Amino acid sequence: MDELKDIYRRKIRPLETTYNFEGFHSAPLSDSDIEAKPMVLLLGQYSTGKTTFIKHLTECEYPGSHIGVEPTTDRFVAVMNGVESRVIPGNAAAVTADLPFRGLNKFGQAFLTRFQVSQCASPMLENMTLIDTPGILAGNKQRIERGYDFTKTIEWFAERADLILLFFDSYKLDISDEFKSSIYALKGQEEKVRVILNKSDMVNQQQLMRVYGALMWSLGKVIQTPEVMRVYLGSFWINRPPNAFEDCRALLDAEQSDLIKDLRDLPRNAAIRKINEIVKRARHAKVHAYVIGHLKREMPAVFGKTTRQQELIRDLDKEFQKVQQIYSVPEGDFPNVDKFRQSLRAYKFENFSKIKEPILSVVEEALSVDLPKLMRRFPQGNPLLEQAQRNPFLMADHHNPTDLTEGGEIPPGYWHFASVDKARSTPIFRSLNPIDGKINGSTAKPYLLSTGFSMDLLAKIWTLADWDANGYLDENEFAVAMHLVRAVENGGEGVLPDVLPRSMIPYPH
């Protein structure tokens, strides 16, 4: 990340400031923006289950949350990990250097009073930030004045989000005008967007098939992409209602597992996505510089400046075509012509900077040399292991034993992830040099053998800790493995359960 920050600071940011990229697009990135954990943006109409979904994931109630059938979330809330539960008001969050929200200052007091950071202790939040948004209003309610530009705010968060989740439920498939404008604000971010059809167990199997078809039809009218958008069928309840249908439970559980897996994979690819966003931003900044420099060149030296500026604004689409031909810029790299035209009216073209080749050549060097070189230095990920490789302590002629001898007593509270001593296990885990946040059996084996346990016992501990059975341990799984080791040391082999209790898994699985 330090190298990425250095490349942006030295080679890309000067281009943005020279040609006032901030005035037309977004403010320069700070170090905290680049270092930020993956961000997940939740969007949807009121009472579609966004806040409940966050509570389901984090297994805690973040400060200031409220759940109800009426529009309850009346502000933007960044749900982040913290040692203790607390709220950081919007104004304070926007000036805190180590939080990635300084860019929100441009929306002013009207927005910042409706924004807060809520911190709570949750393993799921250790690697990501969840952005809860106000329920988007439907019908006549969207006429209520929010006091700030809701769509522009959504656009700001969407640019920085790693994943965008659009929430619908089986009884709320309509797309109001405000929701439609929010979806339009996601243009250019389509690869990040996923759809959740929540509360899918409130209809039976036949009705669910019809609801799914109706949702795809509604989305097709709003989202103009040739690809079919990924839709997850889900049912995220704190307490499942008694009238829920069970005929699709296996399907909903499988869909929920896929969604949780996508969320868990976000931290693994976070650095690569940061580079991708910097590349995208640099390309936009370069095209922006070409356009600004071209408009400056088209201005007369002395007389008729006002008239010529009006002509250039009026015929901006033609000027875009000229820039495309002169600099061989792909058409898809140009900004929206109507939005750009509106922004131009606030400036005098005579004050724009001319094309400065040295600055542009430095950006080109970053795009063609520095950033690709940085990409090549990232590990290529962990390979998929064969079944025989997934537990380093199982021999070909051995099976995982279940007839362990009885030992001492372990208190019930021990079998909960909250009792796991991660402060003790994390330094050990990091000393094993994990790749993409995981270690395989051959890496962990020497350390675990140092416990003096038998191969059969270590095989059982590995099987319990590797709850997704992929042959790797992440930081939480390794912490659980060490927790099990201490259980055996204190109570004997017989204290180990045959199946890992669900309370030992720090997030839904």
Coordinates of C-alpha atoms in Angstrom, one line a residue:
M1 CA 0.0 0.0 0.0
D2 CA 2.9 2.4 0.7
E3 CA 4.1 2.1 -2.9
L4 CA 0.6 2.6 -4.2
K5 CA 0.2 5.8 -2.1
D6 CA 3.6 7.0 -3.4
I7 CA 2.7 6.4 -7.0
Y8 CA -0.6 8.2 -6.7
R9 CA 1.0 11.1 -4.7
R10 CA 3.9 11.7 -7.0
K11 CA 2.5 10.8 -10.5
I12 CA -1.3 11.1 -10.6
R13 CA -2.3 13.6 -8.0
P14 CA -0.3 16.5 -9.7
L15 CA -2.4 16.0 -12.9
E16 CA -5.6 16.1 -10.9
T17 CA -4.7 19.4 -9.1
T18 CA -3.4 21.0 -12.3
Y19 CA -6.6 20.5 -14.2
N20 CA -9.1 20.8 -11.3
F21 CA -10.3 17.2 -11.4
E22 CA -11.9 17.8 -8.1
G23 CA -14.3 20.5 -9.5
F24 CA -15.7 18.1 -12.1
H25 CA -15.4 14.6 -10.5
S26 CA -14.0 14.0 -7.0
A27 CA -11.5 15.3 -4.5
P28 CA -7.9 13.9 -4.5
L29 CA -7.5 10.7 -2.5
S30 CA -5.9 10.9 0.9
D31 CA -3.7 8.1 2.4
S32 CA -6.7 7.0 4.5
D33 CA -8.8 6.6 1.4
I34 CA -6.2 4.3 -0.1
E35 CA -5.6 2.4 3.1
A36 CA -9.3 2.0 3.9
K37 CA -10.8 -1.5 4.5
P38 CA -13.1 -2.8 1.8
M39 CA -16.4 -0.9 1.9
V40 CA -19.8 -2.5 1.3
L41 CA -22.6 -0.1 0.4
L42 CA -26.2 -1.1 1.1
L43 CA -29.0 0.5 -0.9
G44 CA -32.8 -0.1 -0.9
Q45 CA -36.2 1.2 -0.1
Y46 CA -37.3 1.4 3.5
S47 CA -38.1 -1.8 5.4
T48 CA -36.3 -4.1 2.9
G49 CA -34.0 -5.4 5.7
K50 CA -30.7 -3.5 5.3
T51 CA -30.1 -2.8 9.0
T52 CA -31.3 -6.4 9.9
F53 CA -28.8 -7.7 7.3
I54 CA -26.0 -5.8 9.1
K55 CA -27.0 -7.2 12.4
H56 CA -27.2 -10.7 11.0
L57 CA -23.7 -10.4 9.6
T58 CA -22.0 -8.8 12.6
E59 CA -24.0 -10.6 15.3
C60 CA -24.2 -7.3 17.2
E61 CA -26.5 -4.3 17.3
Y62 CA -24.5 -1.3 16.2
P63 CA -25.0 2.0 18.2
G64 CA -27.9 4.0 16.8
S65 CA -29.5 1.2 14.9
H66 CA -33.2 0.8 14.9
I67 CA -35.3 -1.8 13.0
G68 CA -39.0 -1.4 12.1
V69 CA -41.5 -1.5 9.3
E70 CA -41.5 2.3 9.0
P71 CA -38.5 4.3 7.6
T72 CA -36.2 3.9 10.6
T73 CA -32.7 4.6 9.4
D74 CA -32.8 8.3 8.7
R75 CA -29.0 8.8 8.2
F76 CA -26.0 7.4 6.5
V77 CA -24.1 5.1 9.0
A78 CA -20.6 3.7 8.5
V79 CA -20.5 0.5 10.6
M80 CA -16.9 -0.2 11.6
N81 CA -15.0 -2.4 13.9
G82 CA -14.0 -1.0 17.3
V83 CA -12.9 -2.1 20.7
E84 CA -16.1 -0.8 22.3
S85 CA -19.4 0.4 21.0
R86 CA -19.5 4.1 20.3
V87 CA -20.7 6.7 17.8
I88 CA -18.5 9.3 16.0
P89 CA -20.7 12.2 14.7
G90 CA -20.4 13.1 11.1
N91 CA -18.6 16.4 11.6
A92 CA -15.9 14.7 13.7
A93 CA -15.6 11.7 11.4
A94 CA -15.1 14.0 8.3
V95 CA -12.0 15.6 9.9
T96 CA -10.5 12.5 11.4
A97 CA -7.3 11.7 9.5
D98 CA -7.4 7.9 9.9
L99 CA -11.0 7.6 8.7
P100 CA -11.7 7.6 4.9
F101 CA -14.5 10.2 5.0
R102 CA -12.8 13.5 4.7
G103 CA -14.2 13.9 1.2
L104 CA -17.7 14.2 2.6
N105 CA -17.0 17.7 3.8
K106 CA -18.0 18.9 0.3
F107 CA -21.7 18.0 1.1
G108 CA -21.8 20.5 4.0
Q109 CA -23.5 20.6 7.3
A110 CA -26.9 19.4 6.0
F111 CA -25.4 16.1 5.2
L112 CA -22.8 15.7 8.0
T113 CA -25.5 16.1 10.6
R114 CA -27.2 13.0 9.0
F115 CA -24.0 10.9 8.9
Q116 CA -22.3 9.0 11.7
V117 CA -19.7 6.3 12.3
S118 CA -20.9 3.5 14.6
Q119 CA -18.3 1.2 16.0
C120 CA -18.8 -2.2 17.6
A121 CA -16.7 -5.2 18.2
S122 CA -17.3 -7.8 15.5
P123 CA -15.0 -10.2 13.7
M124 CA -16.8 -9.6 10.4
L125 CA -16.0 -5.9 10.7
E126 CA -12.2 -6.5 11.2
N127 CA -11.8 -6.7 7.4
M128 CA -14.6 -4.5 6.0
T129 CA -16.8 -1.4 6.6
L130 CA -20.6 -1.6 6.0
I131 CA -22.4 1.6 4.9
D132 CA -26.1 1.6 6.0
T133 CA -28.2 4.2 4.1
P134 CA -31.5 5.8 4.7
G135 CA -34.4 3.8 3.3
I136 CA -35.1 5.2 -0.1
L137 CA -38.6 6.8 -0.2
A138 CA -41.4 5.7 -2.5
G139 CA -44.5 7.4 -3.8
N140 CA -45.2 10.9 -2.5
K141 CA -42.6 10.5 0.2
Q142 CA -39.7 11.2 -2.2
R143 CA -40.9 14.8 -2.4
I144 CA -39.8 15.4 1.2
E145 CA -36.7 17.6 1.2
R146 CA -33.7 15.7 2.6
G147 CA -31.6 18.9 2.9
Y148 CA -28.7 17.5 0.8
D149 CA -28.2 15.9 -2.6
F150 CA -29.0 12.2 -1.9
T151 CA -28.0 11.0 -5.3
K152 CA -24.6 12.8 -5.3
T153 CA -23.9 11.3 -1.9
I154 CA -24.7 7.8 -3.2
E155 CA -22.4 8.4 -6.1
W156 CA -19.6 9.4 -3.7
F157 CA -19.9 6.2 -1.7
A158 CA -20.4 4.1 -4.8
E159 CA -17.1 5.2 -6.2
R160 CA -15.3 4.1 -3.1
A161 CA -17.2 0.9 -2.4
D162 CA -15.9 -2.5 -3.2
L163 CA -19.3 -4.0 -3.3
I164 CA -22.8 -2.5 -3.7
L165 CA -25.8 -4.4 -2.5
L166 CA -29.3 -3.4 -3.8
F167 CA -32.0 -4.6 -1.4
F168 CA -35.5 -5.7 -2.5
D169 CA -38.0 -7.9 -0.6
S170 CA -40.7 -10.1 -2.0
Y171 CA -43.4 -7.5 -1.3
K172 CA -41.4 -4.4 -2.4
L173 CA -40.4 -4.8 -6.0
D174 CA -41.3 -1.3 -7.2
I175 CA -38.5 1.1 -8.1
S176 CA -39.5 4.6 -7.1
D177 CA -38.1 7.8 -8.8
E178 CA -35.6 8.3 -6.0
F179 CA -34.4 4.7 -6.1
K180 CA -34.2 4.9 -9.9
S181 CA -32.0 8.0 -9.7
S182 CA -29.8 6.3 -7.1
I183 CA -29.3 3.3 -9.4
Y184 CA -28.5 5.7 -12.3
A185 CA -25.8 7.2 -10.0
L186 CA -24.1 3.8 -10.0
K187 CA -23.3 4.1 -13.7
G188 CA -19.7 3.0 -14.3
Q189 CA -19.7 0.9 -11.1
E190 CA -21.8 -2.0 -12.5
E191 CA -19.2 -4.6 -11.8
K192 CA -19.6 -4.0 -8.1
V193 CA -23.4 -4.2 -8.0
R194 CA -25.2 -7.3 -6.6
V195 CA -28.9 -7.6 -5.8
I196 CA -30.5 -9.2 -2.7
L197 CA -34.1 -10.4 -2.9
N198 CA -34.6 -10.5 0.9
K199 CA -37.5 -12.1 2.9
S200 CA -37.7 -14.8 0.2
D201 CA -39.3 -17.2 2.6
M202 CA -42.3 -15.0 3.0
V203 CA -43.7 -16.6 -0.3
N204 CA -43.9 -20.2 -1.3
Q205 CA -41.8 -21.8 -4.0
Q206 CA -44.2 -21.1 -6.9
Q207 CA -44.7 -17.4 -5.8
L208 CA -41.0 -17.0 -5.4
M209 CA -40.4 -18.0 -9.0
R210 CA -42.9 -15.3 -10.1
V211 CA -41.4 -12.7 -7.8
Y212 CA -37.9 -13.4 -9.1
G213 CA -39.1 -13.0 -12.7
A214 CA -40.9 -9.7 -11.8
L215 CA -37.7 -8.4 -10.2
M216 CA -35.6 -9.1 -13.2
W217 CA -38.1 -7.4 -15.4
S218 CA -38.1 -4.3 -13.2
L219 CA -34.3 -4.2 -13.1
G220 CA -34.0 -4.6 -16.8
K221 CA -35.9 -1.3 -17.4
V222 CA -33.5 0.6 -15.1
I223 CA -30.1 -1.0 -15.4
Q224 CA -28.9 -0.7 -19.0
T225 CA -26.2 -3.5 -19.2
P226 CA -26.0 -6.5 -21.5
E227 CA -25.0 -8.8 -18.6
V228 CA -27.5 -10.4 -16.2
M229 CA -27.0 -9.0 -12.7
R230 CA -26.3 -11.5 -9.9
V231 CA -29.3 -11.8 -7.7
Y232 CA -29.1 -13.5 -4.3
L233 CA -32.2 -15.0 -2.8
G234 CA -32.0 -14.5 0.9
S235 CA -33.9 -14.4 4.2
F236 CA -31.9 -12.5 6.8
W237 CA -33.9 -12.5 10.0
I238 CA -32.8 -11.9 13.6
N239 CA -35.7 -14.1 14.6
R240 CA -37.4 -16.1 11.8
P241 CA -41.2 -15.5 11.8
P242 CA -43.4 -18.5 12.4
N243 CA -45.3 -18.0 9.1
A244 CA -42.1 -18.4 7.0
F245 CA -42.3 -21.0 4.2
E246 CA -39.8 -23.8 4.4
D247 CA -40.1 -25.3 0.9
C248 CA -37.1 -23.4 -0.4
R249 CA -35.0 -23.5 2.7
A250 CA -32.1 -25.5 1.1
L251 CA -32.0 -23.0 -1.8
L252 CA -32.0 -20.0 0.5
D253 CA -29.3 -21.5 2.6
A254 CA -27.1 -22.1 -0.5
E255 CA -27.7 -18.6 -1.8
Q256 CA -26.8 -17.1 1.7
S257 CA -23.6 -19.2 1.7
D258 CA -22.6 -17.8 -1.7
L259 CA -23.2 -14.3 -0.5
I260 CA -21.2 -14.7 2.7
K261 CA -18.4 -16.2 0.7
D262 CA -18.3 -13.2 -1.6
L263 CA -18.2 -10.9 1.4
R264 CA -15.4 -13.0 3.0
D265 CA -13.4 -12.8 -0.3
L266 CA -13.4 -9.0 -0.3
P267 CA -10.4 -8.5 2.0
R268 CA -8.4 -11.1 0.0
N269 CA -8.6 -9.0 -3.2
A270 CA -8.7 -5.6 -1.6
A271 CA -5.2 -4.5 -2.7
I272 CA -5.8 -5.5 -6.3
R273 CA -9.1 -3.6 -6.3
K274 CA -7.4 -0.5 -4.9
I275 CA -4.9 -0.6 -7.8
N276 CA -7.8 -1.1 -10.3
E277 CA -9.6 2.0 -8.9
I278 CA -6.4 4.0 -9.1
V279 CA -5.9 3.0 -12.7
K280 CA -9.5 3.9 -13.5
R281 CA -9.1 7.2 -11.8
A282 CA -5.8 8.0 -13.6
R283 CA -7.5 7.2 -17.0
H284 CA -10.4 9.6 -16.2
A285 CA -7.9 12.3 -15.0
K286 CA -5.9 12.0 -18.2
V287 CA -9.0 12.4 -20.4
H288 CA -10.2 15.3 -18.2
A289 CA -6.8 17.0 -18.8
Y290 CA -7.1 16.5 -22.5
V291 CA -10.6 18.1 -22.6
I292 CA -9.6 21.0 -20.4
G293 CA -6.5 21.7 -22.4
H294 CA -8.4 21.5 -25.6
L295 CA -11.0 24.0 -24.4
K296 CA -8.2 26.3 -23.4
R297 CA -6.6 26.1 -26.8
E298 CA -9.9 26.8 -28.5
M299 CA -10.4 30.1 -26.7
P300 CA -9.5 33.4 -28.5
A301 CA -6.5 35.4 -27.3
V302 CA -8.3 38.7 -26.7
F303 CA -11.8 39.4 -28.0
G304 CA -15.0 37.3 -28.0
K305 CA -14.1 35.0 -25.1
T306 CA -17.6 34.9 -23.6
T307 CA -19.3 34.1 -26.9
R308 CA -16.7 31.4 -27.8
Q309 CA -17.0 29.8 -24.3
Q310 CA -20.8 29.6 -24.8
E311 CA -20.3 28.0 -28.2
L312 CA -17.9 25.4 -26.8
I313 CA -20.3 24.5 -24.0
R314 CA -23.2 24.2 -26.4
D315 CA -21.2 22.0 -28.8
L316 CA -19.4 20.0 -26.1
D317 CA -20.2 16.7 -27.7
K318 CA -18.5 17.7 -30.9
E319 CA -15.4 18.9 -28.9
F320 CA -15.3 15.5 -27.2
Q321 CA -15.1 14.0 -30.7
K322 CA -12.2 16.3 -31.6
V323 CA -10.3 15.3 -28.5
Q324 CA -11.0 11.6 -29.2
Q325 CA -9.5 12.0 -32.7
I326 CA -6.5 14.1 -31.6
Y327 CA -5.4 11.9 -28.7
S328 CA -6.9 8.5 -29.7
V329 CA -9.0 8.3 -26.5
P330 CA -11.5 5.5 -26.3
E331 CA -15.1 6.8 -26.3
G332 CA -15.9 5.0 -23.1
D333 CA -13.3 7.0 -21.1
F334 CA -15.2 10.3 -21.6
P335 CA -17.4 11.7 -18.8
N336 CA -21.1 12.2 -19.1
V337 CA -21.5 15.1 -21.5
D338 CA -24.5 16.7 -19.9
K339 CA -23.0 16.6 -16.4
F340 CA -19.6 18.0 -17.7
R341 CA -21.4 20.7 -19.6
Q342 CA -23.2 21.8 -16.4
S343 CA -19.9 21.9 -14.4
L344 CA -18.2 23.9 -17.1
R345 CA -20.6 26.8 -16.6
A346 CA -19.0 27.6 -13.3
Y347 CA -15.6 28.4 -14.8
K348 CA -13.8 30.7 -17.2
F349 CA -12.0 28.7 -19.9
E350 CA -9.3 31.4 -20.2
N351 CA -8.1 30.4 -16.7
F352 CA -7.7 26.7 -17.6
S353 CA -4.3 25.2 -17.9
K354 CA -2.7 24.3 -21.2
I355 CA -1.7 20.8 -22.1
K356 CA 1.5 20.0 -20.2
E357 CA 3.2 17.0 -21.7
P358 CA 5.6 16.4 -18.8
I359 CA 2.7 15.9 -16.3
L360 CA 0.8 13.6 -18.7
S361 CA 3.9 11.6 -19.5
V362 CA 4.5 10.9 -15.8
V363 CA 0.9 9.6 -15.5
E364 CA 1.4 7.5 -18.6
E365 CA 4.5 6.0 -17.0
A366 CA 2.4 5.2 -13.9
L367 CA -0.2 3.4 -16.0
S368 CA 2.2 1.5 -18.3
V369 CA 5.1 0.7 -15.9
D370 CA 4.6 1.4 -12.2
L371 CA 1.1 0.0 -11.6
P372 CA 1.6 -3.1 -13.7
K373 CA 4.9 -3.8 -11.9
L374 CA 3.1 -3.4 -8.6
M375 CA 0.4 -5.9 -9.7
R376 CA 3.0 -8.5 -10.6
R377 CA 4.4 -8.4 -7.1
F378 CA 1.1 -9.6 -5.6
P379 CA 0.9 -13.4 -4.8
Q380 CA -1.2 -15.3 -7.3
G381 CA -3.4 -16.6 -4.5
N382 CA -3.6 -20.0 -2.9
P383 CA -4.2 -23.0 -5.2
L384 CA -7.1 -25.4 -4.7
L385 CA -5.8 -28.3 -2.7
E386 CA -6.5 -32.0 -3.4
Q387 CA -8.6 -33.7 -0.8
A388 CA -5.5 -35.6 0.5
Q389 CA -3.7 -32.3 1.0
R390 CA -6.3 -30.6 3.1
N391 CA -5.3 -32.0 6.5
P392 CA -1.6 -32.3 7.0
F393 CA -2.0 -34.6 10.0
L394 CA -4.1 -37.3 8.3
M395 CA -2.1 -40.3 7.0
A396 CA -3.3 -42.4 4.1
D397 CA -4.2 -45.3 6.5
H398 CA -5.6 -43.2 9.3
H399 CA -9.0 -41.8 9.8
N400 CA -10.0 -38.9 12.0
P401 CA -10.7 -40.5 15.4
T402 CA -13.8 -39.9 17.4
D403 CA -13.1 -42.2 20.4
L404 CA -10.8 -39.8 22.3
T405 CA -10.4 -40.4 26.0
E406 CA -12.4 -38.5 28.5
G407 CA -10.6 -35.5 30.1
G408 CA -11.5 -32.6 32.4
E409 CA -14.4 -30.2 32.4
I410 CA -14.4 -27.0 30.2
P411 CA -16.9 -24.3 31.0
P412 CA -19.7 -23.8 28.4
G413 CA -18.7 -20.2 27.7
Y414 CA -15.3 -21.5 26.4
W415 CA -17.1 -22.7 23.3
H416 CA -17.9 -19.3 22.0
F417 CA -15.7 -17.2 19.7
A418 CA -15.8 -14.3 22.1
S419 CA -13.6 -16.3 24.4
V420 CA -10.9 -16.9 21.8
D421 CA -7.6 -15.1 22.6
K422 CA -6.8 -13.5 19.2
A423 CA -4.3 -11.1 20.8
R424 CA -2.2 -14.2 21.6
S425 CA -2.7 -16.2 18.4
T426 CA -2.5 -13.4 15.8
P427 CA 1.3 -12.6 16.2
I428 CA 2.0 -16.3 15.8
F429 CA -0.3 -16.5 12.7
R430 CA 1.5 -13.5 11.1
S431 CA 4.9 -15.0 11.8
L432 CA 4.0 -17.9 9.6
N433 CA 3.8 -15.5 6.6
P434 CA 0.3 -16.1 5.4
I435 CA -0.5 -15.6 1.7
D436 CA -3.8 -13.7 1.0
G437 CA -4.5 -14.0 4.7
K438 CA -4.3 -17.8 4.8
I439 CA -1.8 -20.5 5.7
N440 CA -1.8 -24.1 4.4
G441 CA -1.0 -27.3 6.2
S442 CA 2.7 -27.5 5.4
T443 CA 3.2 -24.0 6.8
A444 CA 1.2 -24.7 10.0
K445 CA 2.4 -28.2 10.6
P446 CA 5.8 -27.5 12.2
Y447 CA 4.4 -25.1 14.7
L448 CA 1.4 -27.4 15.6
L449 CA 3.7 -30.4 16.0
S450 CA 5.6 -28.4 18.6
T451 CA 2.6 -28.9 20.9
G452 CA 3.7 -32.6 21.3
F453 CA 0.2 -33.8 20.4
S454 CA -0.3 -37.0 18.4
M455 CA -0.9 -36.8 14.7
D456 CA -4.5 -38.1 15.2
L457 CA -5.2 -35.4 17.7
L458 CA -3.8 -32.7 15.6
A459 CA -5.8 -34.0 12.6
K460 CA -9.0 -33.6 14.6
I461 CA -8.0 -30.1 15.8
W462 CA -7.3 -29.1 12.1
T463 CA -10.6 -30.6 10.9
L464 CA -12.6 -28.7 13.5
A465 CA -10.7 -25.4 12.9
D466 CA -10.9 -25.6 9.1
W467 CA -14.6 -25.2 9.1
D468 CA -14.9 -24.4 5.4
A469 CA -12.8 -27.5 4.6
N470 CA -10.6 -25.8 2.0
G471 CA -7.3 -26.9 3.5
Y472 CA -6.3 -23.4 4.7
L473 CA -6.6 -21.6 7.9
D474 CA -7.3 -17.9 8.0
E475 CA -6.6 -15.7 11.0
N476 CA -9.9 -16.6 12.8
E477 CA -9.6 -20.3 12.0
F478 CA -6.0 -20.4 13.3
A479 CA -7.1 -18.6 16.5
V480 CA -9.8 -21.3 17.0
A481 CA -7.1 -24.0 16.4
M482 CA -5.0 -22.5 19.1
H483 CA -8.1 -22.2 21.3
L484 CA -8.7 -26.0 20.8
V485 CA -5.0 -26.7 21.6
R486 CA -5.4 -24.9 25.0
A487 CA -8.6 -26.8 25.7
V488 CA -6.8 -30.1 25.3
E489 CA -3.9 -28.8 27.4
N490 CA -6.3 -27.9 30.2
G491 CA -8.9 -30.7 30.0
G492 CA -7.4 -33.6 28.0
E493 CA -8.3 -35.0 24.6
G494 CA -11.8 -35.8 25.6
V495 CA -13.0 -32.2 25.8
L496 CA -12.9 -31.7 22.1
P497 CA -16.3 -31.8 20.4
D498 CA -17.0 -34.0 17.4
V499 CA -18.4 -31.1 15.5
L500 CA -17.3 -27.5 16.0
P501 CA -20.2 -25.5 17.8
R502 CA -21.7 -22.8 15.6
S503 CA -20.9 -20.3 18.3
M504 CA -17.2 -20.8 17.6
I505 CA -17.6 -19.5 14.0
P506 CA -17.3 -15.7 14.1
Y507 CA -19.6 -15.0 11.2
P508 CA -22.6 -16.7 9.5
H509 CA -21.6 -19.8 7.5

